[in-house]
């Protein structure tokens, strides 16, 4: 086992899961925060992340769910879920980038309609005198990229990860010789089966 393979087996899963969990978790928190502030006839109308981007919460929740799946599934499904994380991160990036860069009227149209009763993007644009952005669209954009990077890392290192469901398998005589160095979870599993992890 090369040094790179050893790192992938020991740390690849942890790093991938942490990146996706961190990115999706902060993005989900950001969905409840103010992203944009529209000015309409001297009145400031705030729009949260979920109001500016309806898909933000569902995609962030899907990213969070993937972290549990990645930690438990076998090699084939691991690759599938890792690819899904890349797709989720890429989709979030593509959706958030226009909001962060351009502050489009369409992102505040719904909240302006709720406050004024005026519907339609063109009609809303005619009464909005300006749109300011907070830091949250940028934060969410970085989080989306982090989710995608976590998925890429899982794709690259996933084949080297130890089997995620080892605690439910029948005891084996020589896990260390088969899978390489044991991590803390594997050592604990061996101990609960009556093995000595110091051997």
PDB file of C-alpha atoms in Angstrom:
ATOM      1  CA  UNK A   1       0.000   0.000   0.000  1.00  0.00           C
ATOM      2  CA  UNK A   2       1.458   3.350  -1.030  1.00  0.00           C
ATOM      3  CA  UNK A   3       1.400   6.401   1.185  1.00  0.00           C
ATOM      4  CA  UNK A   4      -1.375   7.949  -0.957  1.00  0.00           C
ATOM      5  CA  UNK A   5      -3.463   4.776  -0.714  1.00  0.00           C
ATOM      6  CA  UNK A   6      -2.913   4.686   3.039  1.00  0.00           C
ATOM      7  CA  UNK A   7      -4.091   8.270   3.403  1.00  0.00           C
ATOM      8  CA  UNK A   8      -7.168   7.574   1.267  1.00  0.00           C
ATOM      9  CA  UNK A   9      -8.069   4.534   3.351  1.00  0.00           C
ATOM     10  CA  UNK A  10      -7.574   6.294   6.691  1.00  0.00           C
ATOM     11  CA  UNK A  11      -8.677   9.855   6.023  1.00  0.00           C
ATOM     12  CA  UNK A  12     -10.494   9.953   2.689  1.00  0.00           C
ATOM     13  CA  UNK A  13     -13.913   9.115   4.076  1.00  0.00           C
ATOM     14  CA  UNK A  14     -13.581  11.479   7.033  1.00  0.00           C
ATOM     15  CA  UNK A  15     -12.433  14.409   4.905  1.00  0.00           C
ATOM     16  CA  UNK A  16     -15.111  13.843   2.269  1.00  0.00           C
ATOM     17  CA  UNK A  17     -17.932  13.553   4.787  1.00  0.00           C
ATOM     18  CA  UNK A  18     -16.732  16.589   6.754  1.00  0.00           C
ATOM     19  CA  UNK A  19     -16.497  18.746   3.612  1.00  0.00           C
ATOM     20  CA  UNK A  20     -19.982  17.806   2.396  1.00  0.00           C
ATOM     21  CA  UNK A  21     -21.477  18.089   5.887  1.00  0.00           C
ATOM     22  CA  UNK A  22     -19.886  21.468   6.509  1.00  0.00           C
ATOM     23  CA  UNK A  23     -20.810  22.902   3.116  1.00  0.00           C
ATOM     24  CA  UNK A  24     -24.396  21.631   3.098  1.00  0.00           C
ATOM     25  CA  UNK A  25     -24.941  22.529   6.760  1.00  0.00           C
ATOM     26  CA  UNK A  26     -23.830  26.133   6.402  1.00  0.00           C
ATOM     27  CA  UNK A  27     -25.775  26.456   3.146  1.00  0.00           C
ATOM     28  CA  UNK A  28     -28.880  25.256   4.988  1.00  0.00           C
ATOM     29  CA  UNK A  29     -28.292  27.815   7.738  1.00  0.00           C
ATOM     30  CA  UNK A  30     -27.788  30.451   5.063  1.00  0.00           C
ATOM     31  CA  UNK A  31     -31.196  29.654   3.566  1.00  0.00           C
ATOM     32  CA  UNK A  32     -32.814  31.282   6.612  1.00  0.00           C
ATOM     33  CA  UNK A  33     -30.642  34.407   6.498  1.00  0.00           C
ATOM     34  CA  UNK A  34     -31.181  37.619   4.551  1.00  0.00           C
ATOM     35  CA  UNK A  35     -29.502  37.488   1.152  1.00  0.00           C
ATOM     36  CA  UNK A  36     -30.951  40.461  -0.693  1.00  0.00           C
ATOM     37  CA  UNK A  37     -32.657  43.705   0.260  1.00  0.00           C
ATOM     38  CA  UNK A  38     -34.938  45.319  -2.323  1.00  0.00           C
ATOM     39  CA  UNK A  39     -35.822  48.999  -2.123  1.00  0.00           C
ATOM     40  CA  UNK A  40     -39.356  49.859  -3.150  1.00  0.00           C
ATOM     41  CA  UNK A  41     -40.508  53.459  -2.740  1.00  0.00           C
ATOM     42  CA  UNK A  42     -38.177  54.016   0.197  1.00  0.00           C
ATOM     43  CA  UNK A  43     -39.103  50.735   1.886  1.00  0.00           C
ATOM     44  CA  UNK A  44     -36.538  47.981   2.355  1.00  0.00           C
ATOM     45  CA  UNK A  45     -37.870  44.476   1.671  1.00  0.00           C
ATOM     46  CA  UNK A  46     -35.524  41.633   2.714  1.00  0.00           C
ATOM     47  CA  UNK A  47     -35.372  38.272   0.949  1.00  0.00           C
ATOM     48  CA  UNK A  48     -33.920  35.221   2.698  1.00  0.00           C
ATOM     49  CA  UNK A  49     -31.890  32.575   0.922  1.00  0.00           C
ATOM     50  CA  UNK A  50     -34.850  30.243   0.524  1.00  0.00           C
ATOM     51  CA  UNK A  51     -36.968  33.114  -0.823  1.00  0.00           C
ATOM     52  CA  UNK A  52     -34.299  34.156  -3.311  1.00  0.00           C
ATOM     53  CA  UNK A  53     -33.581  30.550  -4.339  1.00  0.00           C
ATOM     54  CA  UNK A  54     -36.339  28.012  -3.757  1.00  0.00           C
ATOM     55  CA  UNK A  55     -34.091  24.996  -4.414  1.00  0.00           C
ATOM     56  CA  UNK A  56     -31.505  25.999  -1.817  1.00  0.00           C
ATOM     57  CA  UNK A  57     -33.035  24.186   1.159  1.00  0.00           C
ATOM     58  CA  UNK A  58     -33.918  20.928  -0.676  1.00  0.00           C
ATOM     59  CA  UNK A  59     -30.454  20.650  -2.210  1.00  0.00           C
ATOM     60  CA  UNK A  60     -28.736  21.467   1.089  1.00  0.00           C
ATOM     61  CA  UNK A  61     -30.828  18.834   2.885  1.00  0.00           C
ATOM     62  CA  UNK A  62     -29.961  16.306   0.178  1.00  0.00           C
ATOM     63  CA  UNK A  63     -26.291  17.078   0.746  1.00  0.00           C
ATOM     64  CA  UNK A  64     -26.674  16.477   4.463  1.00  0.00           C
ATOM     65  CA  UNK A  65     -28.407  13.150   3.824  1.00  0.00           C
ATOM     66  CA  UNK A  66     -25.529  12.095   1.568  1.00  0.00           C
ATOM     67  CA  UNK A  67     -23.037  12.369   4.417  1.00  0.00           C
ATOM     68  CA  UNK A  68     -24.767   9.570   6.317  1.00  0.00           C
ATOM     69  CA  UNK A  69     -25.069   7.446   3.196  1.00  0.00           C
ATOM     70  CA  UNK A  70     -21.393   7.854   2.300  1.00  0.00           C
ATOM     71  CA  UNK A  71     -20.357   6.682   5.749  1.00  0.00           C
ATOM     72  CA  UNK A  72     -22.395   3.479   5.538  1.00  0.00           C
ATOM     73  CA  UNK A  73     -22.727   2.152   1.998  1.00  0.00           C
ATOM     74  CA  UNK A  74     -20.491  -0.204   0.055  1.00  0.00           C
ATOM     75  CA  UNK A  75     -18.069   0.656  -2.739  1.00  0.00           C
ATOM     76  CA  UNK A  76     -20.491   0.839  -5.674  1.00  0.00           C
ATOM     77  CA  UNK A  77     -23.143   2.933  -3.925  1.00  0.00           C
ATOM     78  CA  UNK A  78     -20.367   5.038  -2.424  1.00  0.00           C
ATOM     79  CA  UNK A  79     -19.350   6.117  -5.920  1.00  0.00           C
ATOM     80  CA  UNK A  80     -22.988   6.809  -6.823  1.00  0.00           C
ATOM     81  CA  UNK A  81     -23.509   9.015  -3.763  1.00  0.00           C
ATOM     82  CA  UNK A  82     -20.178  10.742  -4.276  1.00  0.00           C
ATOM     83  CA  UNK A  83     -21.223  11.606  -7.827  1.00  0.00           C
ATOM     84  CA  UNK A  84     -24.544  12.861  -6.455  1.00  0.00           C
ATOM     85  CA  UNK A  85     -22.650  15.153  -4.079  1.00  0.00           C
ATOM     86  CA  UNK A  86     -20.701  16.579  -7.025  1.00  0.00           C
ATOM     87  CA  UNK A  87     -23.974  17.173  -8.882  1.00  0.00           C
ATOM     88  CA  UNK A  88     -25.584  18.839  -5.854  1.00  0.00           C
ATOM     89  CA  UNK A  89     -22.566  21.060  -5.282  1.00  0.00           C
ATOM     90  CA  UNK A  90     -22.394  21.949  -8.969  1.00  0.00           C
ATOM     91  CA  UNK A  91     -26.118  22.706  -9.143  1.00  0.00           C
ATOM     92  CA  UNK A  92     -25.956  24.928  -6.068  1.00  0.00           C
ATOM     93  CA  UNK A  93     -22.952  26.748  -7.506  1.00  0.00           C
ATOM     94  CA  UNK A  94     -24.717  27.355 -10.823  1.00  0.00           C
ATOM     95  CA  UNK A  95     -27.873  28.581  -9.090  1.00  0.00           C
ATOM     96  CA  UNK A  96     -26.203  30.791  -6.492  1.00  0.00           C
ATOM     97  CA  UNK A  97     -23.598  32.421  -8.730  1.00  0.00           C
ATOM     98  CA  UNK A  98     -26.054  34.648 -10.676  1.00  0.00           C
ATOM     99  CA  UNK A  99     -27.633  35.825  -7.426  1.00  0.00           C
ATOM    100  CA  UNK A 100     -24.272  36.642  -5.869  1.00  0.00           C
ATOM    101  CA  UNK A 101     -22.910  38.329  -8.987  1.00  0.00           C
ATOM    102  CA  UNK A 102     -25.932  40.056 -10.535  1.00  0.00           C
ATOM    103  CA  UNK A 103     -28.609  40.395  -7.811  1.00  0.00           C
ATOM    104  CA  UNK A 104     -31.428  39.765 -10.309  1.00  0.00           C
ATOM    105  CA  UNK A 105     -34.921  41.144  -9.750  1.00  0.00           C
ATOM    106  CA  UNK A 106     -36.299  37.616 -10.135  1.00  0.00           C
ATOM    107  CA  UNK A 107     -34.635  36.691  -6.826  1.00  0.00           C
ATOM    108  CA  UNK A 108     -36.692  39.277  -4.908  1.00  0.00           C
ATOM    109  CA  UNK A 109     -39.838  39.179  -7.054  1.00  0.00           C
ATOM    110  CA  UNK A 110     -41.722  36.871  -4.704  1.00  0.00           C
ATOM    111  CA  UNK A 111     -41.151  38.904  -1.549  1.00  0.00           C
ATOM    112  CA  UNK A 112     -41.868  42.169  -3.344  1.00  0.00           C
ATOM    113  CA  UNK A 113     -45.125  40.679  -4.623  1.00  0.00           C
ATOM    114  CA  UNK A 114     -46.030  39.598  -1.091  1.00  0.00           C
ATOM    115  CA  UNK A 115     -45.489  43.155   0.166  1.00  0.00           C
ATOM    116  CA  UNK A 116     -46.983  45.111  -2.712  1.00  0.00           C
ATOM    117  CA  UNK A 117     -49.370  42.788  -4.503  1.00  0.00           C
ATOM    118  CA  UNK A 118     -47.636  43.562  -7.797  1.00  0.00           C
ATOM    119  CA  UNK A 119     -46.818  40.357  -9.653  1.00  0.00           C
ATOM    120  CA  UNK A 120     -44.545  39.549 -12.583  1.00  0.00           C
ATOM    121  CA  UNK A 121     -40.809  40.102 -12.866  1.00  0.00           C
ATOM    122  CA  UNK A 122     -41.142  43.009 -15.292  1.00  0.00           C
ATOM    123  CA  UNK A 123     -43.739  44.750 -13.122  1.00  0.00           C
ATOM    124  CA  UNK A 124     -41.644  44.224 -10.008  1.00  0.00           C
ATOM    125  CA  UNK A 125     -38.554  45.538 -11.820  1.00  0.00           C
ATOM    126  CA  UNK A 126     -40.399  48.745 -12.598  1.00  0.00           C
ATOM    127  CA  UNK A 127     -40.973  49.529  -8.912  1.00  0.00           C
ATOM    128  CA  UNK A 128     -37.674  48.270  -7.438  1.00  0.00           C
ATOM    129  CA  UNK A 129     -35.213  51.132  -7.203  1.00  0.00           C
ATOM    130  CA  UNK A 130     -32.268  49.021  -6.054  1.00  0.00           C
ATOM    131  CA  UNK A 131     -31.169  45.665  -4.681  1.00  0.00           C
ATOM    132  CA  UNK A 132     -28.420  45.216  -2.108  1.00  0.00           C
ATOM    133  CA  UNK A 133     -26.757  41.912  -1.263  1.00  0.00           C
ATOM    134  CA  UNK A 134     -25.489  40.749   2.103  1.00  0.00           C
ATOM    135  CA  UNK A 135     -22.505  38.442   2.512  1.00  0.00           C
ATOM    136  CA  UNK A 136     -24.669  35.311   2.602  1.00  0.00           C
ATOM    137  CA  UNK A 137     -24.846  34.658  -1.155  1.00  0.00           C
ATOM    138  CA  UNK A 138     -21.036  34.574  -1.247  1.00  0.00           C
ATOM    139  CA  UNK A 139     -20.915  32.329   1.837  1.00  0.00           C
ATOM    140  CA  UNK A 140     -23.434  29.967   0.256  1.00  0.00           C
ATOM    141  CA  UNK A 141     -21.487  29.973  -3.004  1.00  0.00           C
ATOM    142  CA  UNK A 142     -18.314  28.932  -1.176  1.00  0.00           C
ATOM    143  CA  UNK A 143     -20.295  26.234   0.649  1.00  0.00           C
ATOM    144  CA  UNK A 144     -21.628  24.891  -2.657  1.00  0.00           C
ATOM    145  CA  UNK A 145     -18.082  24.625  -3.990  1.00  0.00           C
ATOM    146  CA  UNK A 146     -17.025  22.851  -0.786  1.00  0.00           C
ATOM    147  CA  UNK A 147     -19.826  20.289  -1.251  1.00  0.00           C
ATOM    148  CA  UNK A 148     -18.682  19.644  -4.818  1.00  0.00           C
ATOM    149  CA  UNK A 149     -15.058  19.281  -3.677  1.00  0.00           C
ATOM    150  CA  UNK A 150     -16.148  16.824  -0.992  1.00  0.00           C
ATOM    151  CA  UNK A 151     -17.903  14.781  -3.660  1.00  0.00           C
ATOM    152  CA  UNK A 152     -14.825  14.840  -5.905  1.00  0.00           C
ATOM    153  CA  UNK A 153     -12.636  13.726  -3.006  1.00  0.00           C
ATOM    154  CA  UNK A 154     -15.058  10.886  -2.288  1.00  0.00           C
ATOM    155  CA  UNK A 155     -14.943   9.813  -5.943  1.00  0.00           C
ATOM    156  CA  UNK A 156     -11.146   9.776  -5.936  1.00  0.00           C
ATOM    157  CA  UNK A 157     -10.559   8.143  -2.564  1.00  0.00           C
ATOM    158  CA  UNK A 158     -13.776   6.111  -2.218  1.00  0.00           C
ATOM    159  CA  UNK A 159     -12.460   2.855  -3.697  1.00  0.00           C
ATOM    160  CA  UNK A 160      -9.772   2.789  -0.974  1.00  0.00           C
ATOM    161  CA  UNK A 161     -12.118   3.318   1.968  1.00  0.00           C
ATOM    162  CA  UNK A 162     -12.630   0.528   4.423  1.00  0.00           C
ATOM    163  CA  UNK A 163     -15.982  -1.170   4.232  1.00  0.00           C
ATOM    164  CA  UNK A 164     -18.551   1.097   5.871  1.00  0.00           C
ATOM    165  CA  UNK A 165     -20.703  -1.693   7.348  1.00  0.00           C
ATOM    166  CA  UNK A 166     -17.914  -3.649   9.058  1.00  0.00           C
ATOM    167  CA  UNK A 167     -19.538  -3.661  12.489  1.00  0.00           C
ATOM    168  CA  UNK A 168     -22.443  -5.713  11.150  1.00  0.00           C
ATOM    169  CA  UNK A 169     -20.310  -8.294   9.356  1.00  0.00           C
ATOM    170  CA  UNK A 170     -19.229 -11.656  10.733  1.00  0.00           C
ATOM    171  CA  UNK A 171     -15.891 -11.549  12.599  1.00  0.00           C
ATOM    172  CA  UNK A 172     -12.814 -12.084  10.470  1.00  0.00           C
ATOM    173  CA  UNK A 173      -9.546 -13.551  11.604  1.00  0.00           C
ATOM    174  CA  UNK A 174      -7.205 -10.945  10.202  1.00  0.00           C
ATOM    175  CA  UNK A 175      -8.704  -7.531   9.455  1.00  0.00           C
ATOM    176  CA  UNK A 176      -5.376  -5.747   9.768  1.00  0.00           C
ATOM    177  CA  UNK A 177      -3.648  -7.890   7.192  1.00  0.00           C
ATOM    178  CA  UNK A 178      -6.615  -7.579   4.811  1.00  0.00           C
ATOM    179  CA  UNK A 179      -7.517  -3.915   5.052  1.00  0.00           C
ATOM    180  CA  UNK A 180      -4.338  -2.257   6.261  1.00  0.00           C
ATOM    181  CA  UNK A 181      -3.970  -0.256   9.474  1.00  0.00           C
ATOM    182  CA  UNK A 182      -7.070  -0.139  11.667  1.00  0.00           C
ATOM    183  CA  UNK A 183      -8.687   3.179  12.474  1.00  0.00           C
ATOM    184  CA  UNK A 184     -10.385   3.989  15.793  1.00  0.00           C
ATOM    185  CA  UNK A 185     -13.780   2.607  14.727  1.00  0.00           C
ATOM    186  CA  UNK A 186     -12.326  -0.678  13.458  1.00  0.00           C
ATOM    187  CA  UNK A 187     -10.251  -1.091  16.626  1.00  0.00           C
ATOM    188  CA  UNK A 188     -13.349  -0.596  18.758  1.00  0.00           C
ATOM    189  CA  UNK A 189     -15.267  -3.130  16.639  1.00  0.00           C
ATOM    190  CA  UNK A 190     -12.484  -5.690  17.086  1.00  0.00           C
ATOM    191  CA  UNK A 191     -12.500  -5.067  20.823  1.00  0.00           C
ATOM    192  CA  UNK A 192     -16.271  -5.636  21.065  1.00  0.00           C
ATOM    193  CA  UNK A 193     -15.799  -8.949  19.245  1.00  0.00           C
ATOM    194  CA  UNK A 194     -13.225 -10.021  21.801  1.00  0.00           C
ATOM    195  CA  UNK A 195     -10.138  -9.265  19.733  1.00  0.00           C
ATOM    196  CA  UNK A 196      -7.057  -7.425  20.974  1.00  0.00           C
ATOM    197  CA  UNK A 197      -6.502  -4.306  18.783  1.00  0.00           C
ATOM    198  CA  UNK A 198      -2.922  -4.031  20.079  1.00  0.00           C
ATOM    199  CA  UNK A 199      -1.848  -7.285  18.403  1.00  0.00           C
TER     200      UNK A 199
END
